[in-house]
Short mmCIF file of C-alpha atoms in Angstrom, two decimals:
data_model
loop_
_atom_site.label_atom_id
_atom_site.label_comp_id
_atom_site.label_asym_id
_atom_site.label_seq_id
_atom_site.Cartn_x
_atom_site.Cartn_y
_atom_site.Cartn_z
CA UNK A 1 22.90 -8.54 10.82
CA UNK A 2 22.83 -9.73 7.13
CA UNK A 3 19.10 -8.89 7.01
CA UNK A 4 19.79 -5.53 8.46
CA UNK A 5 22.83 -4.79 6.31
CA UNK A 6 20.06 -5.73 3.45
CA UNK A 7 17.61 -3.40 4.69
CA UNK A 8 19.98 -0.66 5.10
CA UNK A 9 21.07 -1.01 1.26
CA UNK A 10 17.85 -0.87 0.11
CA UNK A 11 16.70 2.15 2.21
CA UNK A 12 19.79 3.96 1.24
CA UNK A 13 18.84 3.27 -2.43
CA UNK A 14 15.49 4.49 -1.75
CA UNK A 15 16.68 7.57 -0.30
CA UNK A 16 19.03 8.21 -3.09
CA UNK A 17 16.07 8.21 -5.49
CA UNK A 18 14.08 10.58 -3.41
CA UNK A 19 16.71 13.01 -2.84
CA UNK A 20 17.11 12.91 -6.75
CA UNK A 21 13.40 13.73 -7.15
CA UNK A 22 13.90 16.37 -4.71
CA UNK A 23 16.77 18.00 -6.69
CA UNK A 24 14.78 17.63 -9.82
CA UNK A 25 11.89 19.38 -8.23
CA UNK A 26 13.73 22.30 -7.16
CA UNK A 27 15.54 22.82 -10.36
CA UNK A 28 11.99 23.36 -12.14
CA UNK A 29 10.65 25.15 -8.92
CA UNK A 30 7.75 22.74 -8.29
CA UNK A 31 6.46 22.65 -4.81
CA UNK A 32 6.77 19.48 -3.08
CA UNK A 33 2.90 18.12 -2.07
CA UNK A 34 2.30 15.12 0.17
CA UNK A 35 0.56 13.81 3.14
CA UNK A 36 1.35 11.77 6.32
CA UNK A 37 -1.39 10.08 8.24
CA UNK A 38 -1.33 7.69 11.50
CA UNK A 39 -4.16 5.26 11.89
CA UNK A 40 -4.77 3.60 15.11
CA UNK A 41 -6.96 0.63 15.41
CA UNK A 42 -8.19 -0.07 19.27
CA UNK A 43 -11.02 -2.33 18.07
CA UNK A 44 -10.27 -5.43 15.81
CA UNK A 45 -13.08 -7.58 15.45
CA UNK A 46 -11.68 -11.03 14.68
CA UNK A 47 -7.88 -11.28 14.52
CA UNK A 48 -5.98 -9.77 17.10
CA UNK A 49 -2.63 -10.20 15.59
CA UNK A 50 -3.90 -7.96 12.77
CA UNK A 51 -2.17 -4.35 12.28
CA UNK A 52 -3.47 -1.97 15.20
CA UNK A 53 -1.27 0.79 13.96
CA UNK A 54 -0.65 1.78 10.15
CA UNK A 55 1.45 4.94 9.10
CA UNK A 56 1.06 6.25 5.13
CA UNK A 57 2.98 8.77 3.64
CA UNK A 58 3.24 10.33 0.03
CA UNK A 59 5.23 12.93 -1.73
CA UNK A 60 4.94 14.31 -5.30
CA UNK A 61 8.46 15.85 -6.05
CA UNK A 62 7.71 17.08 -9.51
CA UNK A 63 8.93 16.04 -13.15
CA UNK A 64 7.00 12.84 -12.75
CA UNK A 65 8.68 11.42 -9.55
CA UNK A 66 6.43 10.45 -6.52
CA UNK A 67 6.74 8.36 -3.27
CA UNK A 68 4.10 6.39 -1.42
CA UNK A 69 4.48 4.01 1.69
CA UNK A 70 2.54 2.07 3.99
CA UNK A 71 3.90 0.82 7.31
CA UNK A 72 1.86 -1.83 9.48
CA UNK A 73 2.34 -2.85 13.15
CA UNK A 74 0.73 -5.57 14.98
CA UNK A 75 1.28 -8.27 17.46
CA UNK A 76 2.38 -11.83 17.12
CA UNK A 77 -0.19 -14.16 19.11
CA UNK A 78 1.26 -17.30 17.55
CA UNK A 79 2.25 -20.01 20.03
CA UNK A 80 4.90 -21.42 17.47
CA UNK A 81 7.66 -20.45 19.43
CA UNK A 82 8.53 -17.10 17.16
CA UNK A 83 10.81 -14.64 18.99
CA UNK A 84 9.18 -11.52 17.29
CA UNK A 85 6.50 -10.05 19.76
CA UNK A 86 5.62 -7.08 17.54
CA UNK A 87 5.23 -7.54 13.82
CA UNK A 88 5.81 -5.26 10.83
CA UNK A 89 5.12 -4.75 7.09
CA UNK A 90 5.97 -1.83 4.93
CA UNK A 91 5.92 -1.25 1.26
CA UNK A 92 8.21 1.67 0.08
CA UNK A 93 7.13 2.69 -3.51
CA UNK A 94 8.62 5.21 -6.10
CA UNK A 95 7.12 5.90 -9.11
CA UNK A 96 8.07 7.71 -12.42
CA UNK A 97 5.23 9.17 -14.81
CA UNK A 98 6.47 8.07 -18.13
CA UNK A 99 5.32 11.24 -20.09
CA UNK A 100 2.81 14.18 -18.89
CA UNK A 101 0.35 13.02 -21.62
CA UNK A 102 0.38 9.47 -20.59
CA UNK A 103 -1.56 8.02 -17.65
CA UNK A 104 1.36 5.72 -17.03
CA UNK A 105 4.01 5.35 -14.43
CA UNK A 106 7.18 3.11 -14.01
CA UNK A 107 7.20 1.90 -10.35
CA UNK A 108 9.60 0.17 -7.99
CA UNK A 109 8.48 -1.53 -4.71
CA UNK A 110 10.54 -2.43 -1.78
CA UNK A 111 8.62 -4.90 0.27
CA UNK A 112 10.02 -5.74 3.94
CA UNK A 113 8.41 -7.62 6.85
CA UNK A 114 9.42 -9.06 10.24
CA UNK A 115 10.74 -12.73 9.80
CA UNK A 116 13.44 -14.23 7.88
CA UNK A 117 13.72 -14.73 4.16
CA UNK A 118 10.20 -13.03 3.41
CA UNK A 119 11.44 -9.40 1.77
CA UNK A 120 10.69 -8.81 -1.67
CA UNK A 121 11.41 -6.21 -4.39
CA UNK A 122 9.12 -5.43 -7.40
CA UNK A 123 9.46 -3.62 -10.87
CA UNK A 124 5.99 -2.66 -12.54
CA UNK A 125 3.95 -0.50 -14.60
CA UNK A 126 1.08 1.77 -12.90
CA UNK A 127 -2.06 2.74 -15.18
CA UNK A 128 -4.05 5.47 -13.66
CA UNK A 129 -7.32 4.94 -15.29
CA UNK A 130 -8.97 7.73 -13.77
CA UNK A 131 -6.56 10.26 -15.63
CA UNK A 132 -7.03 8.23 -18.90
CA UNK A 133 -8.54 10.11 -21.94
CA UNK A 134 -12.03 8.67 -22.86
CA UNK A 135 -12.50 7.33 -19.10
CA UNK A 136 -11.55 10.52 -16.97
CA UNK A 137 -14.88 11.84 -17.43
CA UNK A 138 -16.87 8.58 -16.03
CA UNK A 139 -14.46 8.42 -13.09
CA UNK A 140 -15.24 12.30 -12.45
CA UNK A 141 -18.84 11.64 -12.76
CA UNK A 142 -18.73 9.00 -9.76
CA UNK A 143 -16.07 10.97 -7.96
CA UNK A 144 -13.46 8.35 -8.22
CA UNK A 145 -9.44 7.79 -8.51
CA UNK A 146 -8.71 4.44 -9.39
CA UNK A 147 -5.28 2.83 -10.67
CA UNK A 148 -3.94 -0.43 -11.34
CA UNK A 149 -0.31 -1.69 -10.93
CA UNK A 150 1.08 -4.30 -12.59
CA UNK A 151 4.04 -5.67 -10.53
CA UNK A 152 5.65 -7.65 -13.49
CA UNK A 153 8.80 -8.80 -11.98
CA UNK A 154 9.47 -9.79 -8.40
CA UNK A 155 12.71 -10.40 -6.77
CA UNK A 156 12.38 -12.71 -3.55
CA UNK A 157 13.66 -16.11 -2.20
CA UNK A 158 10.61 -18.09 -3.92
CA UNK A 159 10.90 -20.13 -7.05
CA UNK A 160 9.05 -19.40 -10.15
CA UNK A 161 7.61 -16.42 -11.79
CA UNK A 162 5.49 -14.53 -9.43
CA UNK A 163 3.49 -11.46 -10.24
CA UNK A 164 0.59 -9.30 -8.64
CA UNK A 165 -1.83 -6.82 -9.93
CA UNK A 166 -2.62 -3.98 -7.15
CA UNK A 167 -5.67 -1.99 -7.16
CA UNK A 168 -6.28 1.35 -5.57
CA UNK A 169 -9.15 3.35 -5.21
CA UNK A 170 -10.81 6.52 -3.67
CA UNK A 171 -14.18 7.99 -3.51
CA UNK A 172 -15.35 11.15 -2.35
CA UNK A 173 -18.96 12.00 -1.67
CA UNK A 174 -19.38 15.60 -2.24
CA UNK A 175 -23.30 15.44 -2.49
CA UNK A 176 -23.46 14.10 1.11
CA UNK A 177 -20.44 15.71 2.71
CA UNK A 178 -17.07 16.67 2.00
CA UNK A 179 -15.74 15.29 5.02
CA UNK A 180 -16.57 11.73 3.94
CA UNK A 181 -14.41 9.27 1.91
CA UNK A 182 -14.01 5.57 0.97
CA UNK A 183 -10.50 4.26 -0.05
CA UNK A 184 -8.49 1.35 -0.39
CA UNK A 185 -6.58 -1.24 -2.28
CA UNK A 186 -6.79 -4.86 -3.41
CA UNK A 187 -3.77 -6.99 -4.04
CA UNK A 188 -4.05 -10.01 -6.07
CA UNK A 189 -1.07 -12.43 -6.43
CA UNK A 190 -0.60 -15.08 -9.35
CA UNK A 191 1.61 -18.24 -9.88
CA UNK A 192 2.83 -18.34 -5.86
CA UNK A 193 3.02 -21.72 -4.67
CA UNK A 194 1.28 -22.10 -1.25
CA UNK A 195 0.34 -24.95 1.07
CA UNK A 196 -2.79 -27.04 0.51
CA UNK A 197 -5.75 -25.49 1.80
CA UNK A 198 -4.99 -21.61 0.40
CA UNK A 199 -6.38 -20.07 -2.40
CA UNK A 200 -4.26 -20.44 -5.86
CA UNK A 201 -4.52 -16.49 -6.36
CA UNK A 202 -4.53 -15.17 -2.84
CA UNK A 203 -6.15 -11.63 -2.27
CA UNK A 204 -5.34 -9.06 0.34
CA UNK A 205 -7.26 -5.94 0.49
CA UNK A 206 -8.61 -3.15 2.84
CA UNK A 207 -11.62 -0.68 2.56
CA UNK A 208 -11.22 2.36 4.74
CA UNK A 209 -14.71 4.63 5.63
CA UNK A 210 -13.46 7.88 6.93
CA UNK A 211 -15.34 10.92 8.34
CA UNK A 212 -13.50 14.06 9.40
CA UNK A 213 -14.54 15.20 12.70
CA UNK A 214 -12.59 18.17 12.95
CA UNK A 215 -9.45 19.51 11.75
CA UNK A 216 -6.89 16.77 11.03
CA UNK A 217 -8.80 14.13 13.08
CA UNK A 218 -10.85 11.27 11.31
CA UNK A 219 -12.87 8.59 12.46
CA UNK A 220 -12.40 5.46 10.37
CA UNK A 221 -13.88 2.00 9.94
CA UNK A 222 -11.84 -0.61 7.76
CA UNK A 223 -12.86 -3.81 6.31
CA UNK A 224 -9.86 -6.24 5.66
CA UNK A 225 -9.55 -9.51 3.92
CA UNK A 226 -6.31 -11.51 3.82
CA UNK A 227 -6.42 -14.83 2.16
CA UNK A 228 -2.74 -15.72 3.52
CA UNK A 229 -4.69 -16.61 6.86
CA UNK A 230 -6.19 -20.15 7.33
CA UNK A 231 -8.91 -18.80 9.36
CA UNK A 232 -10.53 -15.27 10.49
CA UNK A 233 -9.95 -14.35 6.66
CA UNK A 234 -12.16 -11.21 7.27
CA UNK A 235 -11.51 -8.33 9.78
CA UNK A 236 -13.37 -5.10 11.02
CA UNK A 237 -10.93 -2.58 12.52
CA UNK A 238 -12.25 0.76 14.02
CA UNK A 239 -10.26 3.75 14.99
CA UNK A 240 -8.96 7.05 14.49
CA UNK A 241 -6.56 8.80 12.01
CA UNK A 242 -4.55 11.77 12.20
CA UNK A 243 -3.65 13.42 8.80
CA UNK A 244 -1.23 16.15 8.05
CA UNK A 245 -1.10 17.32 4.66
CA UNK A 246 1.19 20.14 2.60
#
């Protein structure tokens, strides 16, 4: 019950921040843009407990305020007596552009997952390199969007100063097909105390290759790496995506 109340408190804060963004956008008559997609993976090559369903959502409320979230759902195949048969992991992000002339955002991330004493919240700064003067022409030439989020402050149950770099990217391929894209992320965590046998600076990443089949339906292939697993660090997922944009 304590964890449920804590989640509701954080989600209430998130909703309040989003609503304030909607109000600000309405005041400036800026249209709200965004997308919602559902990714279903019937095929997982190596790790059956990996996520078989991912839901992403994003919204731009205007006045520099934006929202992004991802929610992963998987199966618990562990024999260690854990009670959760289904697992979830979600990141809820609020971003505020510091100034129209700067490619920098202040960020808040609320991070929840199944299990006990493993939720965390982060504060950071996001640098949109592909929107940066002196770099934007290069990224435009290679049809790439790229940003780094420095999660500088982390609140959780772990001791010590833990911080993270989150890289996000997306390529388009107009010379081949406007139906094709490659997008993903790489999370790089520092100063976390882990059991013997794990990397000192573990990496979690995904790269999704997608091709629009028709209308809002895509075929997707996703390469995953998760160095928090002792074995089967790599995984390949194949599936379909349904995406709605507004």
